Every structure is written in structure tokens, then in C-alpha cells.
mmCIF file of C-alpha atoms and ligand atoms in Angstrom:
data_model
loop_
_atom_site.group_PDB
_atom_site.id
_atom_site.type_symbol
_atom_site.label_atom_id
_atom_site.label_comp_id
_atom_site.label_asym_id
_atom_site.label_seq_id
_atom_site.Cartn_x
_atom_site.Cartn_y
_atom_site.Cartn_z
ATOM 1 C CA UNK E 697 16.987 0.875 -66.392
ATOM 2 C CA UNK E 698 16.196 -0.255 -69.889
ATOM 3 C CA UNK E 699 13.357 -2.634 -69.070
ATOM 4 C CA UNK E 700 11.770 -0.344 -66.489
ATOM 5 C CA UNK E 701 11.972 2.739 -68.612
ATOM 6 C CA UNK E 702 10.200 1.129 -71.549
ATOM 7 C CA UNK E 703 7.594 -0.445 -69.271
ATOM 8 C CA UNK E 704 8.554 -3.760 -70.819
ATOM 9 C CA UNK E 705 9.135 -6.564 -68.375
ATOM 10 C CA UNK E 706 10.554 -9.491 -70.264
ATOM 11 C CA UNK E 707 11.488 -12.827 -68.758
ATOM 12 C CA UNK E 708 15.272 -13.331 -69.009
ATOM 13 C CA UNK E 709 15.099 -16.221 -71.513
ATOM 14 C CA UNK E 710 13.429 -13.912 -74.038
ATOM 15 C CA UNK E 711 15.973 -11.155 -73.787
ATOM 16 C CA UNK E 712 18.357 -10.448 -76.637
ATOM 17 C CA UNK E 713 21.488 -12.548 -76.185
ATOM 18 C CA UNK E 714 24.063 -10.450 -74.386
ATOM 19 C CA UNK E 715 26.494 -10.447 -77.300
ATOM 20 C CA UNK E 716 23.841 -8.967 -79.593
ATOM 21 C CA UNK E 717 22.998 -6.295 -77.064
ATOM 22 C CA UNK E 718 26.696 -5.499 -76.663
ATOM 23 C CA UNK E 719 27.081 -5.398 -80.425
ATOM 24 C CA UNK E 720 24.241 -2.882 -80.630
ATOM 25 C CA UNK E 721 25.851 -0.808 -77.904
ATOM 26 C CA UNK E 722 29.133 -0.970 -79.806
ATOM 27 C CA UNK E 723 27.415 0.258 -82.971
ATOM 28 C CA UNK E 724 25.555 3.002 -81.177
ATOM 29 C CA UNK E 725 28.873 4.012 -79.705
ATOM 30 C CA UNK E 726 30.519 4.050 -83.116
ATOM 31 C CA UNK E 727 27.697 6.319 -84.270
ATOM 32 C CA UNK E 728 28.214 8.561 -81.277
ATOM 33 C CA UNK E 729 24.907 7.450 -79.818
ATOM 34 C CA UNK E 730 26.034 5.397 -76.848
ATOM 35 C CA UNK E 731 24.963 6.122 -73.307
ATOM 36 C CA UNK E 732 21.447 6.499 -72.054
ATOM 37 C CA UNK E 733 21.389 10.209 -71.303
ATOM 38 C CA UNK E 734 19.208 12.623 -73.265
ATOM 39 C CA UNK E 735 21.948 13.744 -75.652
ATOM 40 C CA UNK E 736 22.147 10.585 -77.699
ATOM 41 C CA UNK E 737 18.410 10.582 -78.433
ATOM 42 C CA UNK E 738 18.770 13.986 -79.976
ATOM 43 C CA UNK E 739 21.719 12.638 -81.961
ATOM 44 C CA UNK E 740 19.640 9.688 -83.106
ATOM 45 C CA UNK E 741 16.880 11.941 -84.370
ATOM 46 C CA UNK E 742 19.419 14.062 -86.245
ATOM 47 C CA UNK E 743 20.744 10.887 -87.702
ATOM 48 C CA UNK E 744 17.304 9.850 -88.887
ATOM 49 C CA UNK E 745 16.889 13.267 -90.463
ATOM 50 C CA UNK E 746 20.104 12.757 -92.417
ATOM 51 C CA UNK E 747 19.655 13.862 -96.050
ATOM 52 C CA UNK E 748 20.396 10.338 -97.269
ATOM 53 C CA UNK E 749 17.226 9.322 -95.473
ATOM 54 C CA UNK E 750 15.077 12.209 -96.607
ATOM 55 C CA UNK E 751 14.272 10.655 -99.949
ATOM 56 C CA UNK E 752 15.584 7.274 -99.029
ATOM 57 C CA UNK E 753 15.450 4.887 -101.936
ATOM 58 C CA UNK E 754 18.008 2.825 -100.129
ATOM 59 C CA UNK E 755 18.584 2.320 -96.447
ATOM 60 C CA UNK E 756 21.901 4.135 -96.503
ATOM 61 C CA UNK E 757 22.135 6.650 -93.696
ATOM 62 C CA UNK E 758 19.680 4.840 -91.449
ATOM 63 C CA UNK E 759 21.017 3.540 -88.131
ATOM 64 C CA UNK E 760 21.876 -0.150 -88.122
ATOM 65 C CA UNK E 761 19.799 -2.239 -85.704
ATOM 66 C CA UNK E 762 21.472 -5.577 -85.201
ATOM 67 C CA UNK E 763 19.023 -8.023 -83.687
ATOM 68 C CA UNK E 764 19.044 -11.766 -83.080
ATOM 69 C CA UNK E 765 17.068 -13.620 -85.732
ATOM 70 C CA UNK E 766 14.142 -15.584 -84.329
ATOM 71 C CA UNK E 767 14.570 -19.080 -85.839
ATOM 72 C CA UNK E 768 10.812 -19.772 -85.573
ATOM 73 C CA UNK E 769 10.219 -17.552 -88.599
ATOM 74 C CA UNK E 770 11.981 -18.638 -91.739
ATOM 75 C CA UNK E 771 11.164 -18.349 -95.430
ATOM 76 C CA UNK E 772 10.982 -20.846 -98.263
ATOM 77 C CA UNK E 773 11.610 -18.164 -100.881
ATOM 78 C CA UNK E 774 14.284 -15.470 -101.327
ATOM 79 C CA UNK E 775 14.088 -12.123 -99.573
ATOM 80 C CA UNK E 776 12.796 -9.253 -101.675
ATOM 81 C CA UNK E 777 15.454 -6.809 -102.830
ATOM 82 C CA UNK E 778 15.524 -4.023 -100.239
ATOM 83 C CA UNK E 779 15.438 -1.202 -102.756
ATOM 84 C CA UNK E 780 12.477 -2.797 -104.538
ATOM 85 C CA UNK E 781 10.640 -3.016 -101.191
ATOM 86 C CA UNK E 782 11.482 0.616 -100.363
ATOM 87 C CA UNK E 783 10.265 1.988 -103.703
ATOM 88 C CA UNK E 784 6.890 0.201 -104.010
ATOM 89 C CA UNK E 785 4.796 1.132 -100.997
ATOM 90 C CA UNK E 786 1.277 1.813 -99.846
ATOM 91 C CA UNK E 787 1.106 4.813 -97.534
ATOM 92 C CA UNK E 788 -1.840 6.999 -98.482
ATOM 93 C CA UNK E 789 -0.881 9.723 -96.014
ATOM 94 C CA UNK E 790 1.825 10.598 -98.551
ATOM 95 C CA UNK E 791 0.712 9.379 -101.966
ATOM 96 C CA UNK E 792 -1.911 7.281 -103.688
ATOM 97 C CA UNK E 793 0.725 5.764 -105.957
ATOM 98 C CA UNK E 794 3.575 3.436 -105.047
ATOM 99 C CA UNK E 795 6.343 6.064 -105.173
ATOM 100 C CA UNK E 796 5.746 7.046 -101.564
ATOM 101 C CA UNK E 797 9.494 7.573 -101.034
ATOM 102 C CA UNK E 798 9.317 10.703 -103.219
ATOM 103 C CA UNK E 799 6.785 12.407 -100.930
ATOM 104 C CA UNK E 800 8.142 11.781 -97.448
ATOM 105 C CA UNK E 801 10.862 14.429 -97.139
ATOM 106 C CA UNK E 802 8.832 16.695 -94.824
ATOM 107 C CA UNK E 803 7.904 13.863 -92.499
ATOM 108 C CA UNK E 804 9.734 13.873 -89.116
ATOM 109 C CA UNK E 805 9.625 10.373 -87.647
ATOM 110 C CA UNK E 806 11.587 11.361 -84.530
ATOM 111 C CA UNK E 807 11.055 12.306 -81.787
ATOM 112 C CA UNK E 808 8.049 9.971 -81.674
ATOM 113 C CA UNK E 809 6.088 8.262 -78.994
ATOM 114 C CA UNK E 810 3.089 5.962 -78.923
ATOM 115 C CA UNK E 811 0.733 5.247 -76.075
ATOM 116 C CA UNK E 812 -0.948 2.102 -74.837
ATOM 117 C CA UNK E 813 -4.247 3.205 -73.392
ATOM 118 C CA UNK E 814 -7.964 2.457 -72.914
ATOM 119 C CA UNK E 815 -9.104 -0.553 -70.878
ATOM 120 C CA UNK E 816 -5.732 -1.272 -69.230
ATOM 121 C CA UNK E 817 -4.485 -1.253 -65.642
ATOM 122 C CA UNK E 818 -1.139 0.314 -66.545
ATOM 123 C CA UNK E 819 -1.302 2.778 -69.424
ATOM 124 C CA UNK E 820 2.124 3.522 -70.872
ATOM 125 C CA UNK E 821 3.846 5.853 -73.301
ATOM 126 C CA UNK E 822 6.875 4.620 -75.219
ATOM 127 C CA UNK E 823 9.520 6.920 -76.619
ATOM 128 C CA UNK E 824 10.428 5.095 -79.818
ATOM 129 C CA UNK E 825 14.105 6.144 -79.877
ATOM 130 C CA UNK E 826 14.481 4.712 -76.377
ATOM 131 C CA UNK E 827 12.599 1.571 -77.311
ATOM 132 C CA UNK E 828 14.874 1.109 -80.337
ATOM 133 C CA UNK E 829 18.012 1.479 -78.270
ATOM 134 C CA UNK E 830 16.933 -0.363 -75.143
ATOM 135 C CA UNK E 831 14.360 -3.069 -75.902
ATOM 136 C CA UNK E 832 15.410 -6.622 -76.759
ATOM 137 C CA UNK E 833 14.855 -6.483 -80.517
ATOM 138 C CA UNK E 834 14.495 -9.558 -82.667
ATOM 139 C CA UNK E 835 14.533 -10.120 -86.412
ATOM 140 C CA UNK E 836 11.796 -12.095 -88.150
ATOM 141 C CA UNK E 837 11.617 -13.165 -91.776
ATOM 142 C CA UNK E 838 7.988 -12.715 -92.824
ATOM 143 C CA UNK E 839 6.061 -12.716 -96.049
ATOM 144 C CA UNK E 840 3.835 -9.692 -96.576
ATOM 145 C CA UNK E 841 0.705 -9.801 -98.712
ATOM 146 C CA UNK E 842 -1.234 -6.809 -100.013
ATOM 147 C CA UNK E 843 -4.863 -7.313 -101.080
ATOM 148 C CA UNK E 844 -3.742 -5.869 -104.447
ATOM 149 C CA UNK E 845 -2.042 -9.280 -104.908
ATOM 150 C CA UNK E 846 1.572 -8.150 -104.656
ATOM 151 C CA UNK E 847 3.764 -9.685 -102.013
ATOM 152 C CA UNK E 848 7.224 -9.407 -100.554
ATOM 153 C CA UNK E 849 9.465 -11.333 -98.174
ATOM 154 C CA UNK E 850 11.347 -9.135 -95.722
ATOM 155 C CA UNK E 851 13.360 -9.239 -92.502
ATOM 156 C CA UNK E 852 11.501 -7.074 -89.965
ATOM 157 C CA UNK E 853 13.067 -5.994 -86.673
ATOM 158 C CA UNK E 854 10.939 -5.321 -83.631
ATOM 159 C CA UNK E 855 9.293 -6.644 -80.498
ATOM 160 C CA UNK E 856 6.281 -8.953 -80.146
ATOM 161 C CA UNK E 857 3.124 -6.851 -79.923
ATOM 162 C CA UNK E 858 1.821 -9.104 -77.138
ATOM 163 C CA UNK E 859 4.702 -8.050 -74.858
ATOM 164 C CA UNK E 860 3.720 -4.397 -75.196
ATOM 165 C CA UNK E 861 0.015 -5.124 -74.659
ATOM 166 C CA UNK E 862 0.612 -7.519 -71.742
ATOM 167 C CA UNK E 863 2.817 -4.915 -70.029
ATOM 168 C CA UNK E 864 -0.225 -2.602 -69.940
ATOM 169 C CA UNK E 865 -2.344 -5.336 -68.270
ATOM 170 C CA UNK E 866 -5.633 -5.349 -70.224
ATOM 171 C CA UNK E 867 -8.752 -5.226 -68.068
ATOM 172 C CA UNK E 868 -11.261 -8.109 -68.352
ATOM 173 C CA UNK E 869 -13.681 -5.972 -70.410
ATOM 174 C CA UNK E 870 -11.057 -5.390 -73.113
ATOM 175 C CA UNK E 871 -12.013 -7.453 -76.184
ATOM 176 C CA UNK E 872 -10.560 -5.512 -79.117
ATOM 177 C CA UNK E 873 -7.525 -3.403 -79.898
ATOM 178 C CA UNK E 874 -7.673 -0.200 -81.888
ATOM 179 C CA UNK E 875 -4.597 1.163 -83.678
ATOM 180 C CA UNK E 876 -4.181 4.798 -84.630
ATOM 181 C CA UNK E 877 -1.693 6.509 -86.914
ATOM 182 C CA UNK E 878 -0.549 10.143 -86.931
ATOM 183 C CA UNK E 879 -2.259 13.312 -88.182
ATOM 184 C CA UNK E 880 0.170 15.877 -89.624
ATOM 185 C CA UNK E 881 -1.254 17.610 -92.659
ATOM 186 C CA UNK E 882 1.843 19.810 -92.938
ATOM 187 C CA UNK E 883 4.135 16.774 -93.208
ATOM 188 C CA UNK E 884 1.923 14.321 -95.072
ATOM 189 C CA UNK E 885 0.607 15.658 -98.409
ATOM 190 C CA UNK E 886 -1.907 12.818 -98.777
ATOM 191 C CA UNK E 887 -3.697 13.898 -95.608
ATOM 192 C CA UNK E 888 -4.288 17.266 -97.204
ATOM 193 C CA UNK E 889 -5.385 16.170 -100.646
ATOM 194 C CA UNK E 890 -6.410 12.550 -100.751
ATOM 195 C CA UNK E 891 -9.782 11.497 -99.493
ATOM 196 C CA UNK E 892 -10.593 15.010 -98.444
ATOM 197 C CA UNK E 893 -13.983 14.050 -99.911
ATOM 198 C CA UNK E 894 -14.184 11.456 -97.145
ATOM 199 C CA UNK E 895 -14.257 14.246 -94.611
ATOM 200 C CA UNK E 896 -12.131 14.010 -91.512
ATOM 201 C CA UNK E 897 -11.269 10.352 -91.797
ATOM 202 C CA UNK E 898 -7.560 10.790 -91.095
ATOM 203 C CA UNK E 899 -5.659 9.626 -89.153
ATOM 204 C CA UNK E 900 -5.577 5.988 -90.342
ATOM 205 C CA UNK E 901 -7.201 3.602 -87.871
ATOM 206 C CA UNK E 902 -7.342 -0.161 -87.707
ATOM 207 C CA UNK E 903 -8.372 -2.904 -85.308
ATOM 208 C CA UNK E 904 -7.986 -6.505 -84.169
ATOM 209 C CA UNK E 905 -9.642 -8.778 -81.660
ATOM 210 C CA UNK E 906 -7.564 -8.977 -78.488
ATOM 211 C CA UNK E 907 -6.650 -12.663 -79.128
ATOM 212 C CA UNK E 908 -5.422 -11.682 -82.617
ATOM 213 C CA UNK E 909 -3.312 -8.872 -81.203
ATOM 214 C CA UNK E 910 -1.895 -11.229 -78.570
ATOM 215 C CA UNK E 911 -0.976 -13.887 -81.148
ATOM 216 C CA UNK E 912 2.754 -14.590 -81.357
ATOM 217 C CA UNK E 913 2.886 -13.509 -85.010
ATOM 218 C CA UNK E 914 1.734 -9.944 -84.358
ATOM 219 C CA UNK E 915 4.891 -7.835 -84.481
ATOM 220 C CA UNK E 916 5.572 -4.250 -83.504
ATOM 221 C CA UNK E 917 8.199 -3.276 -86.024
ATOM 222 C CA UNK E 918 10.917 -0.609 -85.831
ATOM 223 C CA UNK E 919 13.331 -1.878 -88.494
ATOM 224 C CA UNK E 920 13.820 -3.689 -91.776
ATOM 225 C CA UNK E 921 16.898 -5.220 -93.458
ATOM 226 C CA UNK E 922 19.054 -4.582 -90.394
ATOM 227 C CA UNK E 923 18.236 -0.849 -90.220
ATOM 228 C CA UNK E 924 15.677 1.492 -88.679
ATOM 229 C CA UNK E 925 12.508 1.738 -90.795
ATOM 230 C CA UNK E 926 12.701 4.220 -93.664
ATOM 231 C CA UNK E 927 9.804 6.660 -93.715
ATOM 232 C CA UNK E 928 7.984 4.971 -96.588
ATOM 233 C CA UNK E 929 7.827 1.681 -94.637
ATOM 234 C CA UNK E 930 6.068 3.388 -91.712
ATOM 235 C CA UNK E 931 8.814 4.964 -89.616
ATOM 236 C CA UNK E 932 9.452 4.876 -86.816
ATOM 237 C CA UNK E 933 7.075 2.104 -85.637
ATOM 238 C CA UNK E 934 4.386 0.015 -87.367
ATOM 239 C CA UNK E 935 2.279 -3.085 -86.878
ATOM 240 C CA UNK E 936 2.994 -6.215 -88.961
ATOM 241 C CA UNK E 937 0.415 -9.053 -89.211
ATOM 242 C CA UNK E 938 1.615 -11.573 -91.805
ATOM 243 C CA UNK E 939 -1.579 -13.693 -91.910
ATOM 244 C CA UNK E 940 -3.719 -10.697 -92.865
ATOM 245 C CA UNK E 941 -3.806 -8.376 -95.858
ATOM 246 C CA UNK E 942 -1.309 -5.559 -95.531
ATOM 247 C CA UNK E 943 -3.813 -2.780 -94.843
ATOM 248 C CA UNK E 944 -4.530 -4.286 -91.405
ATOM 249 C CA UNK E 945 -1.031 -3.272 -90.226
ATOM 250 C CA UNK E 946 -0.942 0.388 -89.210
ATOM 251 C CA UNK E 947 2.180 2.360 -90.157
ATOM 252 C CA UNK E 948 3.631 5.219 -88.092
ATOM 253 C CA UNK E 949 1.642 4.207 -85.038
ATOM 254 C CA UNK E 950 0.769 6.663 -82.278
ATOM 255 C CA UNK E 951 -1.800 4.779 -80.194
ATOM 256 C CA UNK E 952 -2.754 1.248 -79.165
ATOM 257 C CA UNK E 953 -6.134 1.374 -77.430
ATOM 258 C CA UNK E 954 -7.845 -1.518 -75.675
ATOM 259 C CA UNK E 955 -11.611 -1.300 -76.181
ATOM 260 C CA UNK E 956 -14.758 -3.291 -75.490
ATOM 261 C CA UNK E 957 -16.557 -3.038 -78.851
ATOM 262 C CA UNK E 958 -15.278 -3.896 -82.283
ATOM 263 C CA UNK E 959 -13.689 -0.711 -83.620
ATOM 264 C CA UNK E 960 -14.375 0.774 -87.028
ATOM 265 C CA UNK E 961 -11.478 0.660 -89.488
ATOM 266 C CA UNK E 962 -10.253 3.171 -92.075
ATOM 267 C CA UNK E 963 -10.664 1.254 -95.338
ATOM 268 C CA UNK E 964 -13.851 -0.449 -94.196
ATOM 269 C CA UNK E 965 -15.368 2.966 -93.517
ATOM 270 C CA UNK E 966 -14.322 4.259 -96.942
ATOM 271 C CA UNK E 967 -15.223 1.192 -99.037
ATOM 272 C CA UNK E 968 -17.157 -1.325 -96.897
ATOM 273 C CA UNK E 969 -17.597 -3.913 -99.658
ATOM 274 C CA UNK E 970 -13.882 -4.177 -100.309
ATOM 275 C CA UNK E 971 -12.139 -4.074 -96.942
ATOM 276 C CA UNK E 972 -13.438 -6.113 -94.026
ATOM 277 C CA UNK E 973 -12.512 -6.118 -90.379
ATOM 278 C CA UNK E 974 -10.874 -9.551 -90.340
ATOM 279 C CA UNK E 975 -9.305 -9.663 -93.803
ATOM 280 C CA UNK E 976 -7.315 -12.831 -93.337
ATOM 281 C CA UNK E 977 -5.439 -13.875 -96.486
ATOM 282 C CA UNK E 978 -7.636 -16.363 -98.366
ATOM 283 C CA UNK E 979 -7.160 -17.645 -101.945
ATOM 284 C CA UNK E 980 -10.842 -18.622 -102.178
ATOM 285 C CA UNK E 981 -12.332 -15.205 -101.509
ATOM 286 C CA UNK E 982 -11.799 -12.926 -104.501
ATOM 287 C CA UNK E 983 -11.703 -9.220 -103.783
ATOM 288 C CA UNK E 984 -14.042 -7.327 -106.125
ATOM 289 C CA UNK E 985 -11.013 -5.933 -107.968
ATOM 290 C CA UNK E 986 -8.251 -8.491 -107.433
ATOM 291 C CA UNK E 987 -8.503 -12.267 -107.537
ATOM 292 C CA UNK E 988 -6.742 -13.618 -104.475
ATOM 293 C CA UNK E 989 -5.734 -16.947 -106.064
ATOM 294 C CA UNK E 990 -2.113 -15.965 -106.558
ATOM 295 C CA UNK E 991 0.405 -13.280 -105.685
ATOM 296 C CA UNK E 992 3.389 -11.789 -107.477
ATOM 297 C CA UNK E 993 6.596 -11.314 -105.546
ATOM 298 C CA UNK E 994 7.846 -7.758 -106.023
ATOM 299 C CA UNK E 995 10.873 -7.437 -108.260
ATOM 300 C CA UNK E 996 11.030 -11.081 -109.315
ATOM 301 C CA UNK E 997 8.333 -11.677 -111.931
ATOM 302 C CA UNK E 998 7.471 -14.804 -109.961
ATOM 303 C CA UNK E 999 3.889 -15.819 -109.223
ATOM 304 C CA UNK E 1000 2.963 -18.039 -106.282
ATOM 305 C CA UNK E 1001 -0.324 -19.634 -105.250
ATOM 306 C CA UNK E 1002 -1.927 -17.856 -102.305
ATOM 307 C CA UNK E 1003 -2.078 -19.876 -99.121
ATOM 308 C CA UNK E 1004 -4.850 -19.658 -96.541
ATOM 309 C CA UNK E 1005 -3.743 -17.312 -93.755
ATOM 310 C CA UNK E 1006 -0.802 -16.541 -96.059
ATOM 311 C CA UNK E 1007 0.692 -19.862 -94.931
ATOM 312 C CA UNK E 1008 0.626 -18.937 -91.226
ATOM 313 C CA UNK E 1009 -2.252 -21.233 -90.218
ATOM 314 C CA UNK E 1010 -0.010 -23.080 -87.761
ATOM 315 C CA UNK E 1011 -0.014 -19.942 -85.601
ATOM 316 C CA UNK E 1012 -3.473 -18.499 -86.202
ATOM 317 C CA UNK E 1013 -5.942 -21.106 -87.515
ATOM 318 C CA UNK E 1014 -7.160 -21.854 -83.966
ATOM 319 C CA UNK E 1015 -8.351 -18.251 -83.663
ATOM 320 C CA UNK E 1016 -10.976 -18.918 -86.324
ATOM 321 C CA UNK E 1017 -11.927 -22.515 -85.507
ATOM 322 C CA UNK E 1018 -15.493 -23.541 -86.109
ATOM 323 C CA UNK E 1019 -16.136 -20.827 -88.651
ATOM 324 C CA UNK E 1020 -17.471 -21.762 -92.062
ATOM 325 C CA UNK E 1021 -15.524 -20.872 -95.196
ATOM 326 C CA UNK E 1022 -18.239 -18.381 -96.035
ATOM 327 C CA UNK E 1023 -17.665 -16.490 -92.830
ATOM 328 C CA UNK E 1024 -16.492 -13.018 -93.751
ATOM 329 C CA UNK E 1025 -13.506 -13.222 -91.478
ATOM 330 C CA UNK E 1026 -11.869 -15.752 -93.778
ATOM 331 C CA UNK E 1027 -11.490 -13.410 -96.689
ATOM 332 C CA UNK E 1028 -11.222 -9.700 -97.295
ATOM 333 C CA UNK E 1029 -14.742 -9.824 -95.914
ATOM 334 C CA UNK E 1030 -17.523 -7.396 -95.515
ATOM 335 C CA UNK E 1031 -17.987 -7.887 -91.800
HETATM 336 N N1 MTE G 1864 -0.935 4.512 -91.782
HETATM 337 C C1 MTE G 1864 -0.998 3.690 -92.842
HETATM 338 N N2 MTE G 1864 -0.663 2.399 -92.662
HETATM 339 C C2 MTE G 1864 -0.714 1.546 -93.733
HETATM 340 C C3 MTE G 1864 -1.151 1.986 -95.014
HETATM 341 C C4 MTE G 1864 -1.490 3.366 -95.156
HETATM 342 O O1 MTE G 1864 -1.869 3.845 -96.251
HETATM 343 N N3 MTE G 1864 -1.394 4.187 -94.054
HETATM 344 N N4 MTE G 1864 -1.217 1.088 -96.065
HETATM 345 C C5 MTE G 1864 -1.320 -0.346 -95.725
HETATM 346 C C6 MTE G 1864 -1.164 -1.235 -96.850
HETATM 347 S S1 MTE G 1864 -2.461 -1.301 -97.941
HETATM 348 C C7 MTE G 1864 -0.081 -2.054 -97.008
HETATM 349 S S2 MTE G 1864 -0.015 -3.228 -98.240
HETATM 350 C C8 MTE G 1864 1.107 -1.895 -96.148
HETATM 351 C C9 MTE G 1864 2.310 -1.602 -97.039
HETATM 352 O O2 MTE G 1864 3.508 -1.673 -96.327
HETATM 353 P P1 MTE G 1864 4.908 -1.404 -97.087
HETATM 354 O O3 MTE G 1864 4.714 -0.190 -97.939
HETATM 355 O O4 MTE G 1864 5.928 -1.216 -96.045
HETATM 356 O O5 MTE G 1864 5.154 -2.601 -97.949
HETATM 357 O O6 MTE G 1864 0.977 -0.848 -95.184
HETATM 358 C C10 MTE G 1864 -0.333 -0.728 -94.613
HETATM 359 N N5 MTE G 1864 -0.331 0.249 -93.541
HETATM 360 MO MO1 MO G 1865 -2.182 -3.227 -99.139
#
């Protein structure tokens, strides 16, 4: 039932080890959320609306999501403190400063669904609560790099984006993927006030080439630090692309659309000279406002040299082979 219902057909060797799945079931049971009838999903959404989560500085009150750690993704530096990561965010739907957690109390991340649509043979809609409870989740330790030159190292929990896209069976004409976030002016104060001068630009939209979206690094994320995502990190589901600047990864995702032409993107539309389509992390391409030579790790005072592709060239360099260093796709770009 679980694989069919989510539309996710995973080969057995990729499934969560049975003991981890059982452990998750045990936890859901302890939380009164076990069983796959409708009742528990309602309980899960009540749980996510728990007051401790409403202005969640910490992850207390969020459901635990035990997941097997994928050993392919390790870190050579310590994890960022979870409270530091949850109190320094970019999420312009709520605030233009970093204290996003103070402005998210009206936001209802559940119930939530996202669709996979456009040039696909099998369009699908995923109920996120069901995906969280039923999909084989994995944990990945990734570094995250914002074009503002701050960085963090966090354990994300989710499913590979390529599994979700492959399950929809892209048609041959599909060459790009467009990502769309939510529009809820009543729940997201930034959608009411910020960038109103930019007209009707909301909701946030982003894009990738199809090969980028199908790369093993691209991660559809539902959790962090062993728990469901707090609102300020993009609850209940977001895209994570560790070789690109953070703005490429759409938070609070509602649609994945396979398209033929390169899609426009939110920040590129607003400020074309500062935010390109490709925006791969590159120390040699300064952003007009922030040198990209180094990054500071949140909460540590430590500065590190920036690495090309944020150090993930082993996975993604082949996607950009044959391109000169001056090609816009190497840096924040203008393309
Ligand atoms: N919908 C949406 N997604 C978004 C953003 C946003 O403002 N709205 N900001 C982006 C930017 S600039 C960054 S650096 C990351 C920040 O993720 P974090 O706050 O979880 O660290 O989210 C990205 N995704
Ligand atoms: Mo960012």
C-alpha cells in the first residue's frame, strides 16, 4: 500500500532497512499516529500545529522522523547547531530579515500536497503527511551555501528528487523542471507586503535542467535534525541542491512541472544581474554584493574557502563539461 499510494516505485535494495521502518512505525505508534487510516493524518497535522511548533526556535514538538543515514554523504566539518540553523533563515514569504521563525505562526503546513505535472506520462499528487509516514526516507549530511556567503552543515531527511520525477515518467520533450511554492497572503505576511512593487510575482518559482533535477544530489526534503521540517526551514517539503546557491532550492513546494523551455525564476526576474538560472557555487565569480571567495559557517565564527560546486563536483561536474569558466552557469550568473 505504501509504495502504490505515494506513486513511488522503489527497487527493494533502495528501501529503508526494515528495522528503521519498524522503528518509525513504533514512534508513530507512541505518538498515537500509527495505522494508515485517515485518522492518524489528522492527528499528525494537529501535532504539527502544536504550540511548541508555532514559533519554533527549537525542534521540540515536531514529530521525530528516524531515517537511515546515507553513507555516501558525509561532512568534513561539524554540523551546525540546530537552533542556530532554525533562527537564521531566508524565507521572503514571511520576512525579509533572518528572524523568519517569528513570523510563521499563521502558516499551516499541513494538510499539504504537491503535484508532479506538465510533460509527464503519469502525473501524480503526493499528500505530504502520507509521504512522510510511508516513503523510504533517508538522512543526508549536506553543506548549504547561500549567495550571501553564509553556510551551514545540516542533516536533511527526505527522498531523492529523481525518484519522484522518474515515477511520473517524463516525456521526451521535457527538458527543464519548474518548481513552484505556495500563495497564501493570509498566512504569509511577506507575500502581502514585500515586493508588492514587483507586482504579482508570488508565489516563488525556480527551475533546473532535467539532468540537474535527476542528479543524485537533488533531494526532496521533509525533515532536518531527525524531525519534520519546522516552518522556517520550508515545511512541509522543500528542494535541496547542495552544489547551487541556496535560492535555487524552493521551500514549501506545491508543484514540480516538467517543461520544454527554460523557465523563468523568481530572483532572476526581480534582479537579473544578481541571480542567474544556473547559479552553481563558484569562488571565482563574485556576486555584485558578496565576494564568493569564502563562506562563514553559521554560529561558529569560522571562515572556509569556497569550493567550486560547493565541493560536490564529483557528482555534478559532468553536467557542465566543456563549458568555459566564463560561462554564466558557473557562477551566480546572468544567464
Ligand atoms: N519559497 C522560498 N524558498 C526559498 C527562499 C524563499 O525566500 N522562499 N529562500 C531561499 C534562500 S535564499 C536560501 S539561502 C534558502 C534558505 O534555507 P534555510 O532558511 O532553511 O537555511 O532557502 C531558499 N528557498
Ligand atoms: Mo540564499
